[in-house]
JSON list of C-alpha atoms in Angstrom, two decimals:
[
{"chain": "A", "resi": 1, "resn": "UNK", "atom": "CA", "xyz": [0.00, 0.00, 0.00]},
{"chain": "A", "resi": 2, "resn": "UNK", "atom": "CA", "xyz": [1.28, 3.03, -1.07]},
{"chain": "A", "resi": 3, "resn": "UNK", "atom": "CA", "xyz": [1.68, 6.38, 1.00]},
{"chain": "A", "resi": 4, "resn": "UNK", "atom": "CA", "xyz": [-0.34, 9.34, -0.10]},
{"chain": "A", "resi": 5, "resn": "UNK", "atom": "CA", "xyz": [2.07, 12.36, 0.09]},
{"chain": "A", "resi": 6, "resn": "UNK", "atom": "CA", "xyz": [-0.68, 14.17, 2.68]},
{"chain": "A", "resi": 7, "resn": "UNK", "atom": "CA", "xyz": [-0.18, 11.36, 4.66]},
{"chain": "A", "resi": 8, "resn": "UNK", "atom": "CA", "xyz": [3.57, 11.77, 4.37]},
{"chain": "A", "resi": 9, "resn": "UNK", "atom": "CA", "xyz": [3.54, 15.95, 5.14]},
{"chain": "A", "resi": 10, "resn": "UNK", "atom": "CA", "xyz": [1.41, 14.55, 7.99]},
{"chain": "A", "resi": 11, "resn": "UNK", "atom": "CA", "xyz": [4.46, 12.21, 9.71]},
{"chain": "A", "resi": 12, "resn": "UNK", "atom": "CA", "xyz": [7.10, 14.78, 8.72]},
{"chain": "A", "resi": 13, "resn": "UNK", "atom": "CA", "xyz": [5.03, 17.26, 10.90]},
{"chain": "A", "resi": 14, "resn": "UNK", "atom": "CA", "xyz": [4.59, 14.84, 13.78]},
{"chain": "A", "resi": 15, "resn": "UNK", "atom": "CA", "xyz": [8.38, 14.14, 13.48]},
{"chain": "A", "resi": 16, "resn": "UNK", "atom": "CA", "xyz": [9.39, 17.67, 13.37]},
{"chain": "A", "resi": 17, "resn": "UNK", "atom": "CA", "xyz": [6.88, 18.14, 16.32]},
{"chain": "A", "resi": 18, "resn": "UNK", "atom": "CA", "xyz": [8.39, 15.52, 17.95]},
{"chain": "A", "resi": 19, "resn": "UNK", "atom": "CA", "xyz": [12.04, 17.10, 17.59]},
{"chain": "A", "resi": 20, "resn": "UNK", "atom": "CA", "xyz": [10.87, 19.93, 18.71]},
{"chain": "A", "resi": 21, "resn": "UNK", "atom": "CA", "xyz": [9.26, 19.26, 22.14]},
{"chain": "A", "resi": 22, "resn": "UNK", "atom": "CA", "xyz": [12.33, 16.54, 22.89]},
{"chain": "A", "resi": 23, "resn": "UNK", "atom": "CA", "xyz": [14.73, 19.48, 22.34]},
{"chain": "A", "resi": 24, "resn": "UNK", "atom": "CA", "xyz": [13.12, 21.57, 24.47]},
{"chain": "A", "resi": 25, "resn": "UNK", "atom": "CA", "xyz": [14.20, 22.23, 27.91]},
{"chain": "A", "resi": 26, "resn": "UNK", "atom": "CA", "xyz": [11.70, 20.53, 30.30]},
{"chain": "A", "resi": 27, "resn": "UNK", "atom": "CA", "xyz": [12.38, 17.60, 28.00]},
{"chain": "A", "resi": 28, "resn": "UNK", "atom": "CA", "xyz": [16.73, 17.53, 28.29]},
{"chain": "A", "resi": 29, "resn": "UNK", "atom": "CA", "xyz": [16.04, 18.14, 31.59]},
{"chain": "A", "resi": 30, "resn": "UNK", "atom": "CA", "xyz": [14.16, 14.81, 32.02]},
{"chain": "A", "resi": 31, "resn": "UNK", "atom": "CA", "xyz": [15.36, 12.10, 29.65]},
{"chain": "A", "resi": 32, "resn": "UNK", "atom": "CA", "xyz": [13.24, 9.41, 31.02]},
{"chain": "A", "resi": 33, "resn": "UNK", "atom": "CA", "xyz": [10.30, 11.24, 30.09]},
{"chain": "A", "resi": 34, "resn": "UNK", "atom": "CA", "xyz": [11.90, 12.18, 26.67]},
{"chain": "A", "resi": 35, "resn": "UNK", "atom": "CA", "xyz": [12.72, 8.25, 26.22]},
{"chain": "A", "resi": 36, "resn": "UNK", "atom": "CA", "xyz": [8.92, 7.32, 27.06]},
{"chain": "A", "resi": 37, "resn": "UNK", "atom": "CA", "xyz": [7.70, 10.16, 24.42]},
{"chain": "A", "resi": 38, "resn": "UNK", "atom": "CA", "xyz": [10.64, 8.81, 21.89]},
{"chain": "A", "resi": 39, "resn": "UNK", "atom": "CA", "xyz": [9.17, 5.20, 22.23]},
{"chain": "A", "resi": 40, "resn": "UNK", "atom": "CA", "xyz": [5.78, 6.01, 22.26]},
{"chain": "A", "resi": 41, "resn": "UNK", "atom": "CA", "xyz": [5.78, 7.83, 18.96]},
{"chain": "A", "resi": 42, "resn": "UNK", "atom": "CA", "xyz": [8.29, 5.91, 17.17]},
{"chain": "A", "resi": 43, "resn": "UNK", "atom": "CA", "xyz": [5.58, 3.06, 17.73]},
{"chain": "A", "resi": 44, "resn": "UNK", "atom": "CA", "xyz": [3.49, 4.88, 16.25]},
{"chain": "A", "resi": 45, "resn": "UNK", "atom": "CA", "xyz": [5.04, 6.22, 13.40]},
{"chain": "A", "resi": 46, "resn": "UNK", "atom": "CA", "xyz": [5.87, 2.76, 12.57]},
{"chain": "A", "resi": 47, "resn": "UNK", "atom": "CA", "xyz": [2.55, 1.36, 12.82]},
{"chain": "A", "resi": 48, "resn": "UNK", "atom": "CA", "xyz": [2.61, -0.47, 15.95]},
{"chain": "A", "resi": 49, "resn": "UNK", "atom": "CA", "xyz": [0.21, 1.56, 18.23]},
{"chain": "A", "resi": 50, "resn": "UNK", "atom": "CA", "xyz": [-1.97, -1.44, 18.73]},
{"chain": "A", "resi": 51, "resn": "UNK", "atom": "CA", "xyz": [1.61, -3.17, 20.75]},
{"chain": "A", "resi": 52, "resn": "UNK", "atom": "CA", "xyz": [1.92, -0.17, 22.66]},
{"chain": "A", "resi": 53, "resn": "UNK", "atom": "CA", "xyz": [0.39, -1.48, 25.88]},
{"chain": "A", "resi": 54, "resn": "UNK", "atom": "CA", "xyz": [1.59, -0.96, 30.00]},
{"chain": "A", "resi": 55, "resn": "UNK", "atom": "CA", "xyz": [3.81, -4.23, 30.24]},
{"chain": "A", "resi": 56, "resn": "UNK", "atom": "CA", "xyz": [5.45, -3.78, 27.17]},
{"chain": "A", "resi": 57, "resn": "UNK", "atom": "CA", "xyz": [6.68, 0.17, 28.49]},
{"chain": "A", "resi": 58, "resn": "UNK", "atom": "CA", "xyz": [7.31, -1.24, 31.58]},
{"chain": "A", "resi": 59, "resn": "UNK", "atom": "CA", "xyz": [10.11, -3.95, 29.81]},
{"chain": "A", "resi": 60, "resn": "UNK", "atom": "CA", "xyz": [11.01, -1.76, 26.50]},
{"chain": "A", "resi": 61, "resn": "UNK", "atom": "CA", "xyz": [11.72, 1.37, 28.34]},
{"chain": "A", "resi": 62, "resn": "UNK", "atom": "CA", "xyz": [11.99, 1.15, 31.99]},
{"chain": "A", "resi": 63, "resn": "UNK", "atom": "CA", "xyz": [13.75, -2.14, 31.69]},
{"chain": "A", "resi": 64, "resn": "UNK", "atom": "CA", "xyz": [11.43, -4.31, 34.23]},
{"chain": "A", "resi": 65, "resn": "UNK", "atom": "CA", "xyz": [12.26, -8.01, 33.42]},
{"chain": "A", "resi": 66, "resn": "UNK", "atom": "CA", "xyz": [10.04, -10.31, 31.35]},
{"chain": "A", "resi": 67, "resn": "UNK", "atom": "CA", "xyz": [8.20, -10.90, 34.44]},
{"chain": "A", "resi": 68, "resn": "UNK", "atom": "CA", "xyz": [6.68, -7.61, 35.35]},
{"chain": "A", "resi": 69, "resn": "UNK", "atom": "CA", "xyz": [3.52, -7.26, 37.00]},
{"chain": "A", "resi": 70, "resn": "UNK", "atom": "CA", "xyz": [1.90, -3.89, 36.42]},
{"chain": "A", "resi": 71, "resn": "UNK", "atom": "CA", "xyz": [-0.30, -4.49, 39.19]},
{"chain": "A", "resi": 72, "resn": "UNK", "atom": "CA", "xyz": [2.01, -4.34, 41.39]},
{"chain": "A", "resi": 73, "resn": "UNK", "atom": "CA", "xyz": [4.59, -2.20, 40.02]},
{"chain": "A", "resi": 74, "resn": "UNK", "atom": "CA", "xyz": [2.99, 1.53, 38.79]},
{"chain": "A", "resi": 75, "resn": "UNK", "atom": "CA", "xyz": [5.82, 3.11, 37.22]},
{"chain": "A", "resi": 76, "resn": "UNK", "atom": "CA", "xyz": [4.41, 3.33, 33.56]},
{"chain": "A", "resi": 77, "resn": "UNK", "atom": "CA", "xyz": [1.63, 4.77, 35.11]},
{"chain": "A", "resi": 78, "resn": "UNK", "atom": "CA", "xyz": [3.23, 7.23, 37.42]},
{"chain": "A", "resi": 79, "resn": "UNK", "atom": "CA", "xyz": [5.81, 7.78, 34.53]},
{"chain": "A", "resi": 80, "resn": "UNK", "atom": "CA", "xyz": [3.05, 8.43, 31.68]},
{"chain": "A", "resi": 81, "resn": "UNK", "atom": "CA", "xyz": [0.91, 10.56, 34.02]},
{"chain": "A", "resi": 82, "resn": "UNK", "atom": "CA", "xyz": [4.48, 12.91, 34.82]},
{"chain": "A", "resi": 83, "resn": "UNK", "atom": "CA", "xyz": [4.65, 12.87, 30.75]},
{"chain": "A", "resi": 84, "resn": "UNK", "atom": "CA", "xyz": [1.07, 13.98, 30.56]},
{"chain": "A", "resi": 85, "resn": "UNK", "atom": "CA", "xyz": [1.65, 17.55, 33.10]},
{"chain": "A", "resi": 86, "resn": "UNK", "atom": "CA", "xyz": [5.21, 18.38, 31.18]},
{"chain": "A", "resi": 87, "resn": "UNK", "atom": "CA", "xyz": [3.26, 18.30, 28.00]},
{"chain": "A", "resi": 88, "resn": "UNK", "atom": "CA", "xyz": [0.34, 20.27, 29.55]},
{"chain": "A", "resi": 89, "resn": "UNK", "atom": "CA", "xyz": [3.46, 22.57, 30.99]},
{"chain": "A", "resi": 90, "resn": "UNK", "atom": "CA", "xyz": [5.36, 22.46, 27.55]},
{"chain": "A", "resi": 91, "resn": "UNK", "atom": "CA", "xyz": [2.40, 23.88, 25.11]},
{"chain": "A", "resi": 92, "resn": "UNK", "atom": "CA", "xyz": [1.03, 26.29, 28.16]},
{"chain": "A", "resi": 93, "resn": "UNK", "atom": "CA", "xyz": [4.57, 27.95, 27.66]},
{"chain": "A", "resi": 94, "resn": "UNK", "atom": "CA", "xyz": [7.13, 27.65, 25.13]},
{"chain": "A", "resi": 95, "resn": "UNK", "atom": "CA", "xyz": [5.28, 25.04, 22.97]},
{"chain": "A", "resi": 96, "resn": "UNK", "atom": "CA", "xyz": [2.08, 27.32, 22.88]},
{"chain": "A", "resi": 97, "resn": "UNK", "atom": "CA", "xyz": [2.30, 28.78, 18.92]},
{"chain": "A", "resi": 98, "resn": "UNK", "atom": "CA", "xyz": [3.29, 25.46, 17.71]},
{"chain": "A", "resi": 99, "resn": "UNK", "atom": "CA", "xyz": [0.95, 24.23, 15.42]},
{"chain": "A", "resi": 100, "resn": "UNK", "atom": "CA", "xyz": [0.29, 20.90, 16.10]},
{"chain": "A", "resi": 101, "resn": "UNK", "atom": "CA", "xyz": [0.31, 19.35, 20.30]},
{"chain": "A", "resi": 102, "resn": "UNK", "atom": "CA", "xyz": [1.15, 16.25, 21.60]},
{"chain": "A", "resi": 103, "resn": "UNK", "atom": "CA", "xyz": [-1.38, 14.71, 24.03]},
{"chain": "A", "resi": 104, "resn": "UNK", "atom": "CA", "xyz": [-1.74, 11.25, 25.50]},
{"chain": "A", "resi": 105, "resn": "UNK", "atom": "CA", "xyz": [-4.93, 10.53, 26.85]},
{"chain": "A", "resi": 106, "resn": "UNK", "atom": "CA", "xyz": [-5.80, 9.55, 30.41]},
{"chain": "A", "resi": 107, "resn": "UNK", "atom": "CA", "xyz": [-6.05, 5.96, 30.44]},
{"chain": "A", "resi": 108, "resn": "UNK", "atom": "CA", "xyz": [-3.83, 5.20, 26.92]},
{"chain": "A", "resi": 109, "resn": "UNK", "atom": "CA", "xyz": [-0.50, 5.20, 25.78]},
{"chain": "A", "resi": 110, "resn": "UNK", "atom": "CA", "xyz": [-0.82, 5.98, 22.29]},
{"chain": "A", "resi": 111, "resn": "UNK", "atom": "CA", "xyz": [0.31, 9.69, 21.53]},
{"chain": "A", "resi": 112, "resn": "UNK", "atom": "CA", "xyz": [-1.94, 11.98, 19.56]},
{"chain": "A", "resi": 113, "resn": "UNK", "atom": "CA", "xyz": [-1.24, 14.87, 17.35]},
{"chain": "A", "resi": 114, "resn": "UNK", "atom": "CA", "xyz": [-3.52, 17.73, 17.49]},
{"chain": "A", "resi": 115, "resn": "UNK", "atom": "CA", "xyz": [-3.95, 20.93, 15.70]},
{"chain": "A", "resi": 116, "resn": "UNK", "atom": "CA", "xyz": [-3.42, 23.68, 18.09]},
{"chain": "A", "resi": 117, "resn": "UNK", "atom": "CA", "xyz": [-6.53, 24.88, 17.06]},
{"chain": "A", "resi": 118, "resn": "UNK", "atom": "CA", "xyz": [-9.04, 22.45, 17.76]},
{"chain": "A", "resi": 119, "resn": "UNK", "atom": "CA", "xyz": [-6.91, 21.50, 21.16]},
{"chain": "A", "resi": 120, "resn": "UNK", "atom": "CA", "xyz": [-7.19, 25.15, 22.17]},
{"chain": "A", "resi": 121, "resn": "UNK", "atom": "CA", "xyz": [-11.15, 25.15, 20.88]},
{"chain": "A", "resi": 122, "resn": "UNK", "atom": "CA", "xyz": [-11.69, 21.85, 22.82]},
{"chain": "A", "resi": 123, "resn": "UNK", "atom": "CA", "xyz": [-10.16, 23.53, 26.30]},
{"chain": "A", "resi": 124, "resn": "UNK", "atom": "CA", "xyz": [-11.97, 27.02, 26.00]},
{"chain": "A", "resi": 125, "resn": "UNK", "atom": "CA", "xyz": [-15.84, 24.84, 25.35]},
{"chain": "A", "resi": 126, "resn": "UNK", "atom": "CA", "xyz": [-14.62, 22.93, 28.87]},
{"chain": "A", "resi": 127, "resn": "UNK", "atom": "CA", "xyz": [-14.07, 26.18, 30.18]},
{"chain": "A", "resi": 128, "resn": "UNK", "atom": "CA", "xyz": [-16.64, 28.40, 29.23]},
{"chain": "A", "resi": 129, "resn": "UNK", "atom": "CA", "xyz": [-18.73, 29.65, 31.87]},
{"chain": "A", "resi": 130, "resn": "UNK", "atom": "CA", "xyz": [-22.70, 30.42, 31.44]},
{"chain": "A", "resi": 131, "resn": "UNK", "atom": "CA", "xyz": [-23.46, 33.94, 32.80]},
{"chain": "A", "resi": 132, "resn": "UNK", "atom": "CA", "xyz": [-26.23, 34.07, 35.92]},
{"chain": "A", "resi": 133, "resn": "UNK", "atom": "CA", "xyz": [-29.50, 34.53, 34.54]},
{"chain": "A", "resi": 134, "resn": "UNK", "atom": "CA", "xyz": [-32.20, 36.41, 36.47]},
{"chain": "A", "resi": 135, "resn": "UNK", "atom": "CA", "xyz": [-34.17, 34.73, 39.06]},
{"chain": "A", "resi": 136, "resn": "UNK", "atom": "CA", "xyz": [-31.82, 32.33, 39.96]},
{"chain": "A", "resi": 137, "resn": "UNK", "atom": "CA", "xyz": [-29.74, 31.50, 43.08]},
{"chain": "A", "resi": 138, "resn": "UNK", "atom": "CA", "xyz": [-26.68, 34.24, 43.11]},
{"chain": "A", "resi": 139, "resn": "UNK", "atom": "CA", "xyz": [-28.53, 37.28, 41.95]},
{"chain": "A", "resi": 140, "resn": "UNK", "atom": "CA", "xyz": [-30.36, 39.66, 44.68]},
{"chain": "A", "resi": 141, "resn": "UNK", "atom": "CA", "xyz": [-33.51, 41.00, 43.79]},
{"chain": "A", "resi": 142, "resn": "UNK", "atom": "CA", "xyz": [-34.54, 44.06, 45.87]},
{"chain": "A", "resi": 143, "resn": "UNK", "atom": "CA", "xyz": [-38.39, 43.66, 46.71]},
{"chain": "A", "resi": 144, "resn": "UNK", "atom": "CA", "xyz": [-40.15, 47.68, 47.54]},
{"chain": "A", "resi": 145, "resn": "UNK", "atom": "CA", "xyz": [-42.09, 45.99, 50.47]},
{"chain": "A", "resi": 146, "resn": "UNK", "atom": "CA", "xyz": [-41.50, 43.67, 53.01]},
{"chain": "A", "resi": 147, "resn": "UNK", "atom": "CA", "xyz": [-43.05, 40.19, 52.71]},
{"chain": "A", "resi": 148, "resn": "UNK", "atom": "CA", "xyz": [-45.81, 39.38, 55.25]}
]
């Protein structure tokens, strides 16, 4: 099957993403978390995001031994949820104009590239806020006579 050349200016953007975020400073400054990000999206890229599961982090990058338990050893969860706030940290500062984000969801391991756009259009619907209507609990109404 052949590669459509979207699909190719697609991966070179992820890559360069990629690059870009593991050259970053809260990234050399923890390269354990820039190893799990490397692994995670090389997987990926080469099409092997369905292997991508706890146990085989745990072995392939943290070097646990063939018999790891991930019930009772947490570190690719621990790990994955530290990689999850320095991204958060990354594109809330110096990552913020870049055009595409790296997220991985709560619960997976399989990174996601996001247009800024929609990721910033997806936080600011969480965050909108309704304004207080009249009537209701919050506003003060100011009645001209006392009620009996």
């Amino acid at each position: 099957m052949a590669i459509e050349s979207h699909e190719l200016a697609g991966i070179e953007a992820q890559r360069a993403e990629l690059d870009a975020v593991l050259h970053s400073e809260p990234f050399t400054r923890a390269p354990t978390l820039a190893h799990l990000l490397s692994y995670l999206c090389e997987n990926l890229f080469a099409g092997k995001s369905g292997q991508i599961k706890e146990y085989s982090v745990g072995v392939e990058v943290f070097h646990r031994p063939p018999s790891f338990d991930q019930d009772a050893d947490s570190i690719v969860r621990v790990e994955a949820n530290r990689l999850r706030k320095r991204l958060a940290v990354y594109y809330a500062g110096q990552g913020a104009s870049h055009r595409l984000h790296i997220t991985i969801p709560l619960g997976q391991y399989i990174p996601r590239f996001e247009s800024a756009i929609s990721h910033q259009e997806q936080h600011a619907s969480a965050d909108a806020v309704e304004p207080p209507q009249p009537g209701i609990k919050g506003t003060i109404i100011r009645l001209k006579k006392p009620l009996l």
